[in-house]
Amino acid sequence: MNRAEQPSRRSVLAVAVVAAVTGATAPAFAAQGPADTSDRTPGARPIDYHAWTTYSEWSSGTVQGTRPVAGHRPGLVFDVPAGRNDYTDPHTGTTSTWEYAIWTGPVHRLAVPATEVVASWNAHTPDGTWLQAELQGTYSDGSGTPWYVMGRWAAGDRDIKRTSVDGQTDGKSTIWTDTFVIDDASSGLRLASYRLRLTLYRKPGTQLTPTIWRVGAMGSDIPDRFTVPASVAGPARELAAPRYSQEIHKGQYPQFDNGGEAWCSPTSSQMIIEYWGGRLTPEQLSWVDPSYADPQVDHAARFTYDYQYQGCGNWPFNAAYAATYQDLQGVVTRLASLSDLETLIAAGVPVMTSQSFLETELTGAGYGTSGHLMTVTGFTEHGDVIAGDPASPSDEAVRRVYLRREFENIWLRTKRYNASGKVVSGTGGICYLYFPADPSPLQREALAAVGVR
């Protein structure tokens, strides 16, 4: 999945938001909410993940027709319609009318002014509902961004086709599918703060509602680097996660990007979802060709597919898919080191990492890639990385052991040379974290140690 060479897989960005997109966005936004002053303590980490999950946090936003709900898993729901919108789905051409309600979060001032921001969310969207997530921020020069659409999402695909939105830029920043990026980081310009907006949609005249349990964003300012300092190995541990190959799905469902290497992200997601006990029913899998092995991987591909990106590698859509399983959360963030990863493994939390490399840079992989997801499920007594690599010829071959020094470099660097000798980007420690809605004390402590609460 080519994340590191984005223009080759994504539409070239236009100078302005295309008219069809502009016409479908939410109505005039609510007044800016109060500043959120929590979690601002400066630190050495060039990463700031912040989320809204509690009743008091949902109550801190400005509402237009939404309301927070308390309980074991607090959230945000539709209360009364704030209005109606017509939405023309760009992938079907169908225009339909929806009632909407809005939540606008308080301003979050980034502990580390950022060159990149990735939003993610966890929600239940029954048929007849969907949501739109947006981000608006203030630059370090005091000017503001427009409201950027970070995703239009539904768990299913009957009402709308879940989609990112291309063509969003203001000349200072651009949305690359799921990521806010400062156009010229060398200028010193950064995003100093942001707020998030959720628009909940439902069919008119119904009492249906999405329920959003978590919304957050990861901002980061990772320095340009071709190599990273070596870390000291921690304790050995291996987690018992399922192993699935993406390669046995080659040629399956061309409408969802044809299986094989394009399915590294949903295949990795499914391994970790099932590690936490997530399972699909025969009814849910009944649409999959019964001759296909591991039909749950096909299901994950279909329900993470981004119809604009035309692939299954949208990071927030994978995290949101994981959270459709009962009592499971998913976030997109960055980790600063392999030591962070070891902290999570020691607490029983596996990690999905994104990396790019030449075949010669990762001993034993047997391939090179401009962007690939795999799971990390443990470390050997020598500190080497135990991976569940879906780019394997069979399920039995998925378990791999990769050299620690090689792995941490290909995962954490932000610059690399491709096979042609051209300087291209690296992923800078991007990962998905899936974990229980009610983590154990040890898991909660480990997540907090890497900036996730």
Coordinates of C-alpha atoms in Angstrom, one line a residue:
M1 CA 0.0 0.0 0.0
N2 CA 1.8 3.1 -1.3
R3 CA 1.5 5.6 1.5
A4 CA 5.1 7.0 1.2
E5 CA 4.7 8.0 -2.5
Q6 CA 1.3 9.6 -2.2
P7 CA 0.8 11.2 -5.6
S8 CA 1.2 7.9 -7.4
R9 CA -2.0 6.6 -5.7
R10 CA -3.9 9.7 -5.0
S11 CA -5.5 12.3 -7.2
V12 CA -3.3 15.4 -7.6
L13 CA -4.6 18.2 -5.3
A14 CA -6.4 21.1 -6.9
V15 CA -5.8 24.7 -5.8
A16 CA -9.2 25.0 -4.3
V17 CA -11.9 22.6 -2.9
V18 CA -13.9 21.3 -5.8
A19 CA -17.4 22.6 -6.1
A20 CA -19.1 19.3 -5.5
V21 CA -17.4 18.9 -2.2
T22 CA -18.0 22.4 -1.1
G23 CA -21.7 22.0 -1.8
A24 CA -21.9 18.9 0.4
T25 CA -20.1 20.1 3.5
A26 CA -21.9 21.0 6.7
P27 CA -23.7 24.3 7.3
A28 CA -22.1 27.3 8.9
F29 CA -20.2 26.2 11.9
A30 CA -20.9 26.8 15.5
A31 CA -19.1 29.5 17.5
Q32 CA -15.6 28.6 18.6
G33 CA -15.7 26.7 21.9
P34 CA -13.6 27.4 24.9
A35 CA -9.9 26.6 24.9
D36 CA -9.0 23.1 26.2
T37 CA -6.1 23.6 28.6
S38 CA -5.5 19.9 29.6
D39 CA -2.5 17.9 28.6
R40 CA -0.3 20.8 27.6
T41 CA 2.8 20.0 29.6
P42 CA 5.7 20.4 27.2
G43 CA 7.9 17.3 26.8
A44 CA 10.6 15.8 24.6
R45 CA 8.1 13.9 22.6
P46 CA 7.5 15.5 19.1
I47 CA 4.0 13.9 19.2
D48 CA 0.8 15.1 20.7
Y49 CA -2.3 12.8 20.6
H50 CA -5.4 14.2 22.2
A51 CA -8.9 12.8 22.4
W52 CA -12.4 13.5 23.7
T53 CA -14.0 10.4 25.3
T54 CA -15.5 11.3 28.7
Y55 CA -18.9 12.8 29.4
S56 CA -17.2 16.0 30.7
E57 CA -15.1 16.2 27.6
W58 CA -18.1 15.8 25.3
S59 CA -19.8 18.4 27.4
S60 CA -17.0 20.9 26.8
G61 CA -17.9 21.3 23.1
T62 CA -20.5 23.5 21.5
V63 CA -23.6 21.7 20.4
Q64 CA -26.2 22.2 17.7
G65 CA -28.6 19.4 18.0
T66 CA -26.2 16.9 19.6
R67 CA -26.0 15.9 23.3
P68 CA -23.5 13.9 25.4
V69 CA -24.6 10.7 27.0
A70 CA -23.1 9.2 30.2
G71 CA -22.8 5.6 31.1
H72 CA -20.2 2.8 30.9
R73 CA -19.0 4.2 27.6
P74 CA -19.8 7.9 27.3
G75 CA -20.5 9.3 23.9
L76 CA -22.2 11.9 21.7
V77 CA -25.5 11.3 20.0
F78 CA -28.1 13.1 17.8
D79 CA -30.7 14.9 20.0
V80 CA -32.7 17.1 17.7
P81 CA -32.1 18.2 14.0
A82 CA -30.2 21.4 13.6
G83 CA -31.3 21.4 9.9
R84 CA -31.4 19.4 6.7
N85 CA -28.8 19.0 4.0
D86 CA -28.8 17.5 0.5
Y87 CA -25.7 15.4 -0.1
T88 CA -24.7 14.2 -3.6
D89 CA -22.5 11.1 -3.2
P90 CA -19.6 11.6 -5.6
H91 CA -19.2 7.9 -6.0
T92 CA -22.8 7.0 -6.9
G93 CA -24.2 10.3 -8.1
T94 CA -27.2 9.8 -5.8
T95 CA -28.5 12.9 -4.0
S96 CA -30.4 12.4 -0.8
T97 CA -31.6 14.5 2.1
W98 CA -30.4 14.2 5.6
E99 CA -31.1 15.7 9.0
Y100 CA -27.9 16.8 10.7
A101 CA -26.7 17.8 14.2
I102 CA -23.2 19.3 15.0
W103 CA -20.6 19.1 17.8
T104 CA -17.7 21.5 17.7
G105 CA -14.9 20.7 20.1
P106 CA -12.9 23.1 22.1
V107 CA -9.6 24.4 20.9
H108 CA -6.7 22.1 21.7
R109 CA -3.3 23.8 21.8
L110 CA -0.7 21.4 20.6
A111 CA 2.1 20.7 23.0
V112 CA 4.3 20.4 19.9
P113 CA 3.3 22.7 17.0
A114 CA 2.8 20.3 14.2
T115 CA 3.7 19.7 10.5
E116 CA 1.2 16.9 10.3
V117 CA -2.1 16.0 11.9
V118 CA -4.2 12.8 11.6
A119 CA -7.7 12.7 13.1
S120 CA -9.4 9.4 14.1
W121 CA -12.7 8.5 15.6
N122 CA -14.7 5.5 17.0
A123 CA -18.4 5.4 16.4
H124 CA -21.5 3.3 15.9
T125 CA -23.4 4.3 12.7
P126 CA -26.5 2.1 12.2
D127 CA -28.0 1.9 8.7
G128 CA -29.5 5.3 7.9
T129 CA -26.8 7.3 9.6
W130 CA -23.3 8.5 8.9
L131 CA -20.8 11.2 10.1
Q132 CA -18.4 13.8 8.8
A133 CA -15.2 14.7 10.7
E134 CA -13.5 18.0 10.2
L135 CA -10.5 19.9 11.4
Q136 CA -9.8 23.7 11.6
G137 CA -6.7 25.1 13.1
T138 CA -4.6 28.2 13.8
Y139 CA -1.1 28.5 12.4
S140 CA 2.0 29.6 14.3
D141 CA 1.8 32.9 12.4
G142 CA -1.7 33.6 13.8
S143 CA -3.7 32.9 10.7
G144 CA -6.3 30.2 10.4
T145 CA -7.0 27.2 8.2
P146 CA -10.4 26.6 6.6
W147 CA -12.5 23.8 7.9
Y148 CA -11.0 20.7 6.3
V149 CA -13.0 17.5 5.8
M150 CA -11.0 14.6 7.4
G151 CA -13.5 11.9 6.4
R152 CA -17.1 11.1 5.6
W153 CA -17.7 7.8 7.2
A154 CA -20.2 5.1 7.9
A155 CA -19.6 1.6 9.1
G156 CA -21.7 0.2 6.3
D157 CA -21.8 1.1 2.6
R158 CA -25.6 1.2 1.9
D159 CA -26.3 4.8 2.6
I160 CA -23.1 6.6 1.5
K161 CA -19.7 5.4 0.2
R162 CA -17.2 6.3 2.9
T163 CA -14.7 8.7 1.5
S164 CA -11.8 11.0 1.9
V165 CA -12.0 14.4 0.1
D166 CA -9.3 15.5 -2.3
G167 CA -8.6 19.0 -3.4
Q168 CA -8.4 20.7 0.0
T169 CA -5.7 23.3 0.4
D170 CA -5.3 26.9 1.4
G171 CA -1.8 27.5 0.0
K172 CA -0.2 26.8 3.4
S173 CA -1.4 23.3 4.1
T174 CA -3.0 20.4 2.2
I175 CA -5.1 17.4 3.1
W176 CA -3.5 14.2 1.7
T177 CA -6.3 11.8 1.9
D178 CA -6.4 11.4 5.7
T179 CA -3.5 13.7 6.8
F180 CA -3.2 17.4 7.3
V181 CA 0.3 18.4 6.1
I182 CA 2.1 21.8 6.2
D183 CA 3.1 22.4 2.6
D184 CA 6.6 23.8 3.4
A185 CA 7.8 22.6 6.7
S186 CA 11.2 24.3 6.0
S187 CA 9.5 27.7 6.3
G188 CA 9.0 27.2 10.0
L189 CA 5.3 27.4 9.8
R190 CA 3.4 25.0 12.1
L191 CA -0.1 24.3 13.2
A192 CA -0.3 25.7 16.7
S193 CA -3.8 24.6 17.7
Y194 CA -6.9 22.9 16.3
R195 CA -10.5 22.0 16.9
L196 CA -12.5 19.2 15.6
R197 CA -16.1 19.2 14.3
L198 CA -18.4 16.3 14.0
T199 CA -21.6 16.4 11.9
L200 CA -24.0 13.6 12.6
Y201 CA -26.4 12.7 9.8
R202 CA -29.6 10.6 9.8
K203 CA -32.6 9.9 7.6
P204 CA -35.2 12.6 8.0
G205 CA -38.1 11.8 10.3
T206 CA -36.4 9.0 12.1
Q207 CA -35.0 8.6 15.6
L208 CA -31.8 7.0 14.4
T209 CA -28.5 8.3 15.7
P210 CA -24.8 7.7 15.3
T211 CA -23.0 7.3 18.7
I212 CA -19.5 8.6 18.8
W213 CA -17.3 7.3 21.7
R214 CA -14.0 8.8 20.8
V215 CA -12.7 11.5 18.5
G216 CA -9.1 12.8 18.6
A217 CA -6.1 13.8 16.6
M218 CA -2.4 13.2 16.5
G219 CA -0.2 16.2 15.8
S220 CA 3.5 15.8 15.2
D221 CA 6.7 17.5 14.2
I222 CA 9.1 14.7 13.4
P223 CA 12.5 16.1 12.1
D224 CA 13.8 15.0 8.7
R225 CA 16.0 12.0 9.3
F226 CA 17.3 9.1 7.2
T227 CA 18.4 7.2 10.3
V228 CA 17.3 7.2 14.0
P229 CA 19.4 6.5 17.1
A230 CA 19.6 2.9 18.2
S231 CA 17.5 1.9 21.2
V232 CA 18.3 -0.4 24.0
A233 CA 16.4 -3.7 24.0
G234 CA 13.8 -4.3 26.6
P235 CA 12.2 -7.5 27.9
A236 CA 11.3 -10.4 25.6
R237 CA 7.6 -11.2 25.1
E238 CA 5.4 -12.6 22.4
L239 CA 1.7 -12.1 22.1
A240 CA -0.5 -14.9 20.6
A241 CA -2.2 -13.1 17.7
P242 CA -3.8 -14.7 14.6
R243 CA -1.8 -14.7 11.4
Y244 CA -3.3 -13.9 8.1
S245 CA -1.7 -13.5 4.7
Q246 CA -2.8 -10.8 2.3
E247 CA -1.2 -12.7 -0.6
I248 CA -3.8 -15.5 -0.6
H249 CA -6.4 -12.9 -1.5
K250 CA -4.8 -11.7 -4.8
G251 CA -7.4 -11.0 -7.4
Q252 CA -10.3 -11.0 -5.0
Y253 CA -12.9 -8.2 -5.2
P254 CA -11.4 -5.8 -7.7
Q255 CA -14.0 -3.2 -6.6
F256 CA -12.1 -3.2 -3.2
D257 CA -8.6 -2.9 -4.8
N258 CA -8.1 -6.5 -5.8
G259 CA -6.5 -8.2 -2.7
G260 CA -2.8 -9.0 -2.4
E261 CA -0.4 -6.2 -1.5
A262 CA -3.3 -3.6 -1.5
W263 CA -4.8 -5.3 1.5
C264 CA -1.9 -5.1 4.0
S265 CA -3.8 -2.6 6.2
P266 CA -7.2 -4.5 6.6
T267 CA -5.3 -7.8 6.9
S268 CA -3.2 -6.4 9.8
S269 CA -6.2 -4.8 11.3
Q270 CA -8.1 -8.1 11.3
M271 CA -5.2 -9.9 13.0
I272 CA -5.3 -7.5 15.9
I273 CA -9.1 -7.3 16.1
E274 CA -9.2 -11.0 16.5
Y275 CA -6.4 -10.9 19.1
W276 CA -8.8 -8.9 21.2
G277 CA -11.6 -11.4 20.6
G278 CA -13.4 -9.7 17.8
R279 CA -15.3 -12.1 15.6
L280 CA -17.7 -11.9 12.7
T281 CA -20.9 -14.0 12.4
P282 CA -21.7 -16.3 9.4
E283 CA -24.4 -13.9 8.5
Q284 CA -21.9 -11.0 8.3
L285 CA -19.6 -13.1 6.1
S286 CA -22.3 -14.5 3.9
W287 CA -21.5 -12.0 1.1
V288 CA -18.0 -13.4 0.7
D289 CA -17.4 -16.1 -1.9
P290 CA -17.4 -19.4 0.1
S291 CA -14.4 -20.7 -1.7
Y292 CA -12.2 -17.9 -0.3
A293 CA -10.1 -18.7 2.8
D294 CA -10.1 -16.2 5.7
P295 CA -13.2 -14.4 4.5
Q296 CA -12.9 -12.0 7.5
V297 CA -10.0 -10.4 5.6
D298 CA -12.2 -9.7 2.6
H299 CA -14.8 -8.3 5.0
A300 CA -12.2 -6.0 6.5
A301 CA -11.1 -4.8 3.1
R302 CA -14.7 -4.0 2.0
F303 CA -15.5 -2.0 5.2
T304 CA -12.2 -0.1 5.3
Y305 CA -12.3 0.8 1.6
D306 CA -12.1 4.5 0.8
Y307 CA -13.9 5.2 -2.4
Q308 CA -11.9 8.4 -3.2
Y309 CA -8.5 6.9 -2.4
Q310 CA -9.6 3.7 -4.1
G311 CA -7.9 1.6 -1.5
C312 CA -8.1 0.1 1.9
G313 CA -5.2 2.0 3.4
N314 CA -7.0 5.1 4.9
W315 CA -5.6 5.1 8.4
P316 CA -8.6 6.5 10.3
F317 CA -11.0 4.3 8.4
N318 CA -9.0 1.3 9.7
A319 CA -9.1 2.5 13.3
A320 CA -12.9 3.3 12.9
Y321 CA -13.5 -0.2 11.5
A322 CA -11.8 -1.8 14.5
A323 CA -14.1 0.2 16.8
T324 CA -17.2 -1.3 15.1
Y325 CA -16.3 -4.5 17.1
Q326 CA -17.9 -4.6 20.5
D327 CA -15.9 -2.8 23.3
L328 CA -12.9 -2.1 21.1
Q329 CA -11.2 1.2 20.5
G330 CA -8.8 2.3 17.7
V331 CA -6.6 5.3 17.3
V332 CA -4.0 6.5 14.8
T333 CA -0.9 7.9 16.4
R334 CA 2.9 7.9 16.2
L335 CA 5.3 6.3 18.6
A336 CA 8.7 7.9 19.3
S337 CA 10.8 4.7 19.6
L338 CA 10.9 0.9 19.8
S339 CA 11.0 1.4 23.5
D340 CA 7.5 2.8 23.3
L341 CA 6.5 -0.3 21.3
E342 CA 8.1 -2.6 23.9
T343 CA 6.1 -0.8 26.6
L344 CA 2.9 -1.7 24.8
I345 CA 3.8 -5.3 24.1
A346 CA 4.8 -5.8 27.8
A347 CA 1.2 -4.7 28.7
G348 CA -0.3 -7.1 26.1
V349 CA -1.1 -4.4 23.5
P350 CA 0.1 -5.3 19.9
V351 CA 0.8 -2.6 17.4
M352 CA 0.3 -2.1 13.7
T353 CA 3.2 -0.2 12.1
S354 CA 3.6 1.5 8.8
Q355 CA 7.0 1.4 7.0
S356 CA 8.7 1.6 3.6
F357 CA 12.0 0.1 2.6
L358 CA 14.1 -1.5 -0.1
E359 CA 14.4 -5.3 -0.1
T360 CA 18.1 -4.9 1.1
E361 CA 17.0 -2.8 4.1
L362 CA 15.0 -5.5 6.0
T363 CA 16.7 -8.8 6.2
G364 CA 14.4 -11.7 5.6
A365 CA 11.5 -9.7 4.2
G366 CA 12.1 -10.8 0.6
Y367 CA 10.5 -7.7 -0.9
G368 CA 10.7 -3.9 -0.9
T369 CA 7.8 -1.6 -0.6
S370 CA 6.9 2.1 -0.8
G371 CA 4.4 1.6 2.1
H372 CA 3.3 -1.4 4.0
L373 CA 1.4 -2.2 7.2
M374 CA 2.3 -5.1 9.5
T375 CA 1.7 -6.1 13.1
V376 CA 4.2 -6.2 15.9
T377 CA 3.4 -8.9 18.4
G378 CA 6.6 -9.3 20.4
F379 CA 10.4 -9.1 20.9
T380 CA 12.9 -11.8 21.1
E381 CA 15.4 -12.2 24.0
H382 CA 17.9 -10.3 21.8
G383 CA 15.5 -7.5 21.2
D384 CA 14.6 -8.3 17.6
V385 CA 11.1 -7.6 16.4
I386 CA 8.5 -10.4 16.1
A387 CA 6.1 -9.3 13.3
G388 CA 2.9 -10.6 11.8
D389 CA 3.8 -9.7 8.2
P390 CA 0.8 -10.1 5.9
A391 CA 3.1 -9.9 2.8
S392 CA 3.7 -13.6 3.2
P393 CA 2.8 -16.5 0.9
S394 CA 0.6 -18.3 3.4
D395 CA -0.9 -17.8 6.9
E396 CA 1.7 -20.2 8.3
A397 CA 4.5 -17.9 7.0
V398 CA 3.2 -14.7 8.5
R399 CA 5.3 -14.8 11.7
R400 CA 8.6 -13.2 11.0
V401 CA 11.6 -12.0 13.1
Y402 CA 13.2 -8.8 11.9
L403 CA 16.5 -7.4 13.1
R404 CA 15.9 -4.7 15.7
R405 CA 18.2 -2.1 14.2
E406 CA 16.8 -2.5 10.7
F407 CA 13.2 -2.4 11.8
E408 CA 13.4 0.7 14.0
N409 CA 15.1 2.6 11.2
I410 CA 12.7 1.8 8.4
W411 CA 9.7 2.5 10.7
L412 CA 10.9 5.7 12.4
R413 CA 12.7 7.6 9.7
T414 CA 11.0 10.3 7.7
K415 CA 13.3 10.3 4.6
R416 CA 14.8 7.4 2.6
Y417 CA 16.2 6.7 -0.9
N418 CA 14.0 4.6 -3.2
A419 CA 15.3 2.1 -5.7
S420 CA 16.1 4.9 -8.2
G421 CA 18.1 6.8 -5.7
K422 CA 15.5 9.5 -5.3
V423 CA 14.8 11.0 -1.8
V424 CA 11.3 10.1 -0.8
S425 CA 9.4 10.2 2.5
G426 CA 9.2 7.7 5.3
T427 CA 6.3 7.2 7.7
G428 CA 8.0 8.5 10.9
G429 CA 6.6 6.0 13.4
I430 CA 2.9 6.0 12.3
C431 CA 0.9 3.2 13.9
Y432 CA -2.6 1.9 14.7
L433 CA -3.4 1.1 18.3
Y434 CA -6.4 -1.1 19.0
F435 CA -7.3 -1.8 22.7
P436 CA -10.3 -2.5 24.9
A437 CA -12.9 0.1 25.8
D438 CA -12.0 -0.7 29.4
P439 CA -8.3 -1.3 29.5
S440 CA -6.7 -3.1 32.4
P441 CA -4.7 -0.9 34.8
L442 CA -1.4 -2.1 33.2
Q443 CA -2.7 -1.4 29.7
R444 CA -4.0 2.0 30.7
E445 CA -0.6 2.9 32.1
A446 CA 1.2 1.7 29.0
L447 CA -1.1 3.6 26.7
A448 CA -0.7 6.8 28.8
A449 CA 3.1 6.3 28.6
V450 CA 2.9 6.6 24.8
G451 CA 0.5 9.6 25.0
V452 CA -2.9 7.8 24.5
R453 CA -5.7 8.2 27.0

